[in-house]
Amino acid sequence: MTDPKNLASRFREPLLDGKWIANTNLKAQLAEVDVHLATKKINSLNSIAALTFHLDYYIAGVLQAFNGGSLDIRDKYSFDMPAVVSEQDWTDLQEKLWSDVESFALAVEEMTADQLNAVFVDEKYGDYRRNIEGMIEHAYYHLGQVVLIKKLLTEQA
């Protein structure tokens, strides 16, 4: 069984500071991406900015529930990103993600084993641990997309 601190570390890894599984992380991948690259689309693929928003949408939504609030996130709204047109918009989007990631990880670190095994919001969602592990898998999935999209975009330039 994974302890809360280890689980929080696993959550940070694909997003903030890890290199073990993918040899990179989202923060490193986005460090050299400007607003033009972040918002550029390739055919029907999501933009890097849209994927960044999407990840934060779920992290912030689950964090709200961790903090005693309601679980208001819905798949149909998960790509409803406000316009990102300036470098400041892009910076703000990233900074919100990094802040929410760290808040999420800190919330996980503070959980007890009993909390990790408790029902998350509703039985249909499973327990807290399952949802945290799902967020880790979700982060790796979209990290892979960002890496590939970034490669495609930089090869076109």
mmCIF file of C-alpha atoms in Angstrom:
data_model
loop_
_atom_site.group_PDB
_atom_site.id
_atom_site.type_symbol
_atom_site.label_atom_id
_atom_site.label_comp_id
_atom_site.label_asym_id
_atom_site.label_seq_id
_atom_site.Cartn_x
_atom_site.Cartn_y
_atom_site.Cartn_z
ATOM 1 C CA MET A 1 0.000 0.000 0.000
ATOM 2 C CA THR A 2 1.336 3.430 -0.942
ATOM 3 C CA ASP A 3 1.654 6.001 1.816
ATOM 4 C CA PRO A 4 0.333 9.559 1.278
ATOM 5 C CA LYS A 5 3.769 11.189 0.913
ATOM 6 C CA ASN A 6 4.821 8.664 -1.726
ATOM 7 C CA LEU A 7 1.518 9.113 -3.559
ATOM 8 C CA ALA A 8 1.956 12.910 -3.518
ATOM 9 C CA SER A 9 5.480 12.517 -4.864
ATOM 10 C CA ARG A 10 4.188 10.265 -7.652
ATOM 11 C CA PHE A 11 1.584 12.932 -8.474
ATOM 12 C CA ARG A 12 4.206 15.706 -8.689
ATOM 13 C CA GLU A 13 6.523 13.619 -10.867
ATOM 14 C CA PRO A 14 4.845 13.895 -14.314
ATOM 15 C CA LEU A 15 3.823 17.481 -13.701
ATOM 16 C CA LEU A 16 6.533 19.312 -11.778
ATOM 17 C CA ASP A 17 9.834 17.625 -11.210
ATOM 18 C CA GLY A 18 10.139 13.991 -12.200
ATOM 19 C CA LYS A 19 12.121 12.229 -14.876
ATOM 20 C CA TRP A 20 11.843 8.596 -13.819
ATOM 21 C CA ILE A 21 9.081 7.270 -16.108
ATOM 22 C CA ALA A 22 9.056 9.671 -19.067
ATOM 23 C CA ASN A 23 12.521 11.204 -18.645
ATOM 24 C CA THR A 24 10.775 14.581 -18.485
ATOM 25 C CA ASN A 25 7.832 16.363 -16.891
ATOM 26 C CA LEU A 26 5.231 18.884 -17.983
ATOM 27 C CA LYS A 27 6.892 21.882 -16.341
ATOM 28 C CA ALA A 28 10.143 21.150 -18.182
ATOM 29 C CA GLN A 29 8.274 20.657 -21.456
ATOM 30 C CA LEU A 30 6.397 23.954 -21.131
ATOM 31 C CA ALA A 31 9.407 26.002 -20.019
ATOM 32 C CA GLU A 32 10.415 26.891 -23.580
ATOM 33 C CA VAL A 33 6.929 27.106 -25.067
ATOM 34 C CA ASP A 34 5.702 30.607 -25.911
ATOM 35 C CA VAL A 35 2.074 31.613 -26.398
ATOM 36 C CA HIS A 36 2.260 31.167 -30.173
ATOM 37 C CA LEU A 37 3.485 27.582 -29.914
ATOM 38 C CA ALA A 38 1.117 26.869 -27.011
ATOM 39 C CA THR A 39 -1.969 27.917 -28.962
ATOM 40 C CA LYS A 40 -1.039 26.563 -32.390
ATOM 41 C CA LYS A 41 -3.194 23.667 -33.588
ATOM 42 C CA ILE A 42 -2.247 20.725 -35.736
ATOM 43 C CA ASN A 43 -5.328 19.448 -37.546
ATOM 44 C CA SER A 44 -7.810 18.175 -34.940
ATOM 45 C CA LEU A 45 -5.266 17.769 -32.123
ATOM 46 C CA ASN A 46 -5.686 19.863 -29.002
ATOM 47 C CA SER A 47 -3.252 22.722 -28.539
ATOM 48 C CA ILE A 48 -0.662 22.596 -25.785
ATOM 49 C CA ALA A 49 -2.529 25.411 -24.027
ATOM 50 C CA ALA A 50 -5.807 23.469 -24.223
ATOM 51 C CA LEU A 51 -4.143 20.390 -22.704
ATOM 52 C CA THR A 52 -2.629 22.556 -19.963
ATOM 53 C CA PHE A 53 -6.063 23.999 -19.181
ATOM 54 C CA HIS A 54 -7.658 20.555 -19.287
ATOM 55 C CA LEU A 55 -5.195 19.108 -16.776
ATOM 56 C CA ASP A 56 -5.701 22.027 -14.410
ATOM 57 C CA TYR A 57 -9.483 21.826 -14.785
ATOM 58 C CA TYR A 58 -9.485 18.309 -13.341
ATOM 59 C CA ILE A 59 -6.790 18.930 -10.732
ATOM 60 C CA ALA A 60 -8.555 22.044 -9.426
ATOM 61 C CA GLY A 61 -11.929 20.287 -9.482
ATOM 62 C CA VAL A 62 -10.771 17.252 -7.521
ATOM 63 C CA LEU A 63 -8.831 19.504 -5.134
ATOM 64 C CA GLN A 64 -12.032 21.423 -4.436
ATOM 65 C CA ALA A 65 -13.668 18.144 -3.400
ATOM 66 C CA PHE A 66 -10.610 17.216 -1.295
ATOM 67 C CA ASN A 67 -11.110 20.492 0.559
ATOM 68 C CA GLY A 68 -14.728 19.703 1.402
ATOM 69 C CA GLY A 69 -16.344 21.383 -1.579
ATOM 70 C CA SER A 70 -18.531 19.838 -4.224
ATOM 71 C CA LEU A 71 -17.263 17.913 -7.226
ATOM 72 C CA ASP A 72 -18.441 20.223 -10.002
ATOM 73 C CA ILE A 73 -16.193 19.164 -12.881
ATOM 74 C CA ARG A 74 -17.800 17.761 -16.014
ATOM 75 C CA ASP A 75 -16.116 16.252 -19.051
ATOM 76 C CA LYS A 76 -18.092 18.466 -21.428
ATOM 77 C CA TYR A 77 -16.505 21.604 -19.900
ATOM 78 C CA SER A 78 -12.963 20.287 -19.530
ATOM 79 C CA PHE A 79 -11.691 22.018 -22.675
ATOM 80 C CA ASP A 80 -13.667 25.273 -22.294
ATOM 81 C CA MET A 81 -10.500 27.320 -21.996
ATOM 82 C CA PRO A 82 -10.722 31.098 -21.867
ATOM 83 C CA ALA A 83 -8.879 32.783 -24.722
ATOM 84 C CA VAL A 84 -5.106 32.648 -24.414
ATOM 85 C CA VAL A 85 -3.780 35.408 -26.662
ATOM 86 C CA SER A 86 -0.892 37.011 -24.798
ATOM 87 C CA GLU A 87 2.267 35.789 -23.121
ATOM 88 C CA GLN A 88 0.704 36.912 -19.835
ATOM 89 C CA ASP A 89 -2.387 34.759 -20.455
ATOM 90 C CA TRP A 90 -0.117 31.770 -21.112
ATOM 91 C CA THR A 91 2.033 32.487 -18.049
ATOM 92 C CA ASP A 92 -1.067 32.867 -15.877
ATOM 93 C CA LEU A 93 -2.468 29.539 -17.107
ATOM 94 C CA GLN A 94 0.781 27.752 -16.285
ATOM 95 C CA GLU A 95 1.152 29.418 -12.888
ATOM 96 C CA LYS A 96 -2.381 28.393 -11.944
ATOM 97 C CA LEU A 97 -1.588 24.812 -12.915
ATOM 98 C CA TRP A 98 1.662 24.718 -10.902
ATOM 99 C CA SER A 99 -0.077 26.219 -7.878
ATOM 100 C CA ASP A 100 -2.985 23.771 -8.092
ATOM 101 C CA VAL A 101 -0.603 20.831 -8.568
ATOM 102 C CA GLU A 102 1.306 21.740 -5.428
ATOM 103 C CA SER A 103 -1.892 22.336 -3.428
ATOM 104 C CA PHE A 104 -3.232 18.974 -4.604
ATOM 105 C CA ALA A 105 0.012 17.213 -3.629
ATOM 106 C CA LEU A 106 0.031 18.877 -0.204
ATOM 107 C CA ALA A 107 -3.580 17.790 0.352
ATOM 108 C CA VAL A 108 -2.615 14.206 -0.522
ATOM 109 C CA GLU A 109 0.377 14.319 1.845
ATOM 110 C CA GLU A 110 -1.938 15.269 4.704
ATOM 111 C CA MET A 111 -4.323 12.362 4.133
ATOM 112 C CA THR A 112 -4.370 9.381 6.440
ATOM 113 C CA ALA A 113 -4.521 5.763 5.266
ATOM 114 C CA ASP A 114 -8.177 5.753 6.303
ATOM 115 C CA GLN A 115 -8.879 8.814 4.155
ATOM 116 C CA LEU A 116 -7.118 7.269 1.154
ATOM 117 C CA ASN A 117 -9.389 4.243 1.476
ATOM 118 C CA ALA A 118 -12.568 6.259 2.070
ATOM 119 C CA VAL A 119 -15.226 6.754 -0.594
ATOM 120 C CA PHE A 120 -14.499 9.794 -2.754
ATOM 121 C CA VAL A 121 -17.673 11.922 -3.011
ATOM 122 C CA ASP A 122 -19.860 9.020 -4.195
ATOM 123 C CA GLU A 123 -19.302 5.258 -4.281
ATOM 124 C CA LYS A 124 -19.400 5.296 -8.091
ATOM 125 C CA TYR A 125 -16.072 7.192 -8.047
ATOM 126 C CA GLY A 126 -14.296 4.683 -5.809
ATOM 127 C CA ASP A 127 -11.959 5.739 -3.044
ATOM 128 C CA TYR A 128 -9.568 8.676 -2.717
ATOM 129 C CA ARG A 129 -6.547 6.525 -3.611
ATOM 130 C CA ARG A 130 -8.140 5.404 -6.894
ATOM 131 C CA ASN A 131 -8.863 9.014 -7.828
ATOM 132 C CA ILE A 132 -5.348 10.183 -6.987
ATOM 133 C CA GLU A 133 -3.855 7.340 -9.014
ATOM 134 C CA GLY A 134 -6.220 8.263 -11.834
ATOM 135 C CA MET A 135 -4.934 11.831 -11.735
ATOM 136 C CA ILE A 136 -1.352 10.527 -12.001
ATOM 137 C CA GLU A 137 -2.281 8.391 -15.027
ATOM 138 C CA HIS A 138 -4.164 11.342 -16.551
ATOM 139 C CA ALA A 139 -1.075 13.533 -16.142
ATOM 140 C CA TYR A 140 1.195 11.013 -17.869
ATOM 141 C CA TYR A 141 -1.304 10.567 -20.705
ATOM 142 C CA HIS A 142 -1.410 14.286 -21.457
ATOM 143 C CA LEU A 143 2.328 14.736 -20.858
ATOM 144 C CA GLY A 144 2.858 12.286 -23.717
ATOM 145 C CA GLN A 145 0.508 14.269 -25.924
ATOM 146 C CA VAL A 146 2.279 17.535 -25.121
ATOM 147 C CA VAL A 147 5.677 16.025 -25.917
ATOM 148 C CA LEU A 148 4.457 14.721 -29.290
ATOM 149 C CA ILE A 149 2.582 17.901 -30.231
ATOM 150 C CA LYS A 150 5.569 20.024 -29.272
ATOM 151 C CA LYS A 151 7.841 17.871 -31.463
ATOM 152 C CA LEU A 152 5.451 18.146 -34.394
ATOM 153 C CA LEU A 153 5.187 21.914 -34.003
ATOM 154 C CA THR A 154 8.917 22.506 -33.672
ATOM 155 C CA GLU A 155 9.658 20.286 -36.674
ATOM 156 C CA GLN A 156 7.266 22.395 -38.757
ATOM 157 C CA ALA A 157 9.040 25.625 -37.836
#
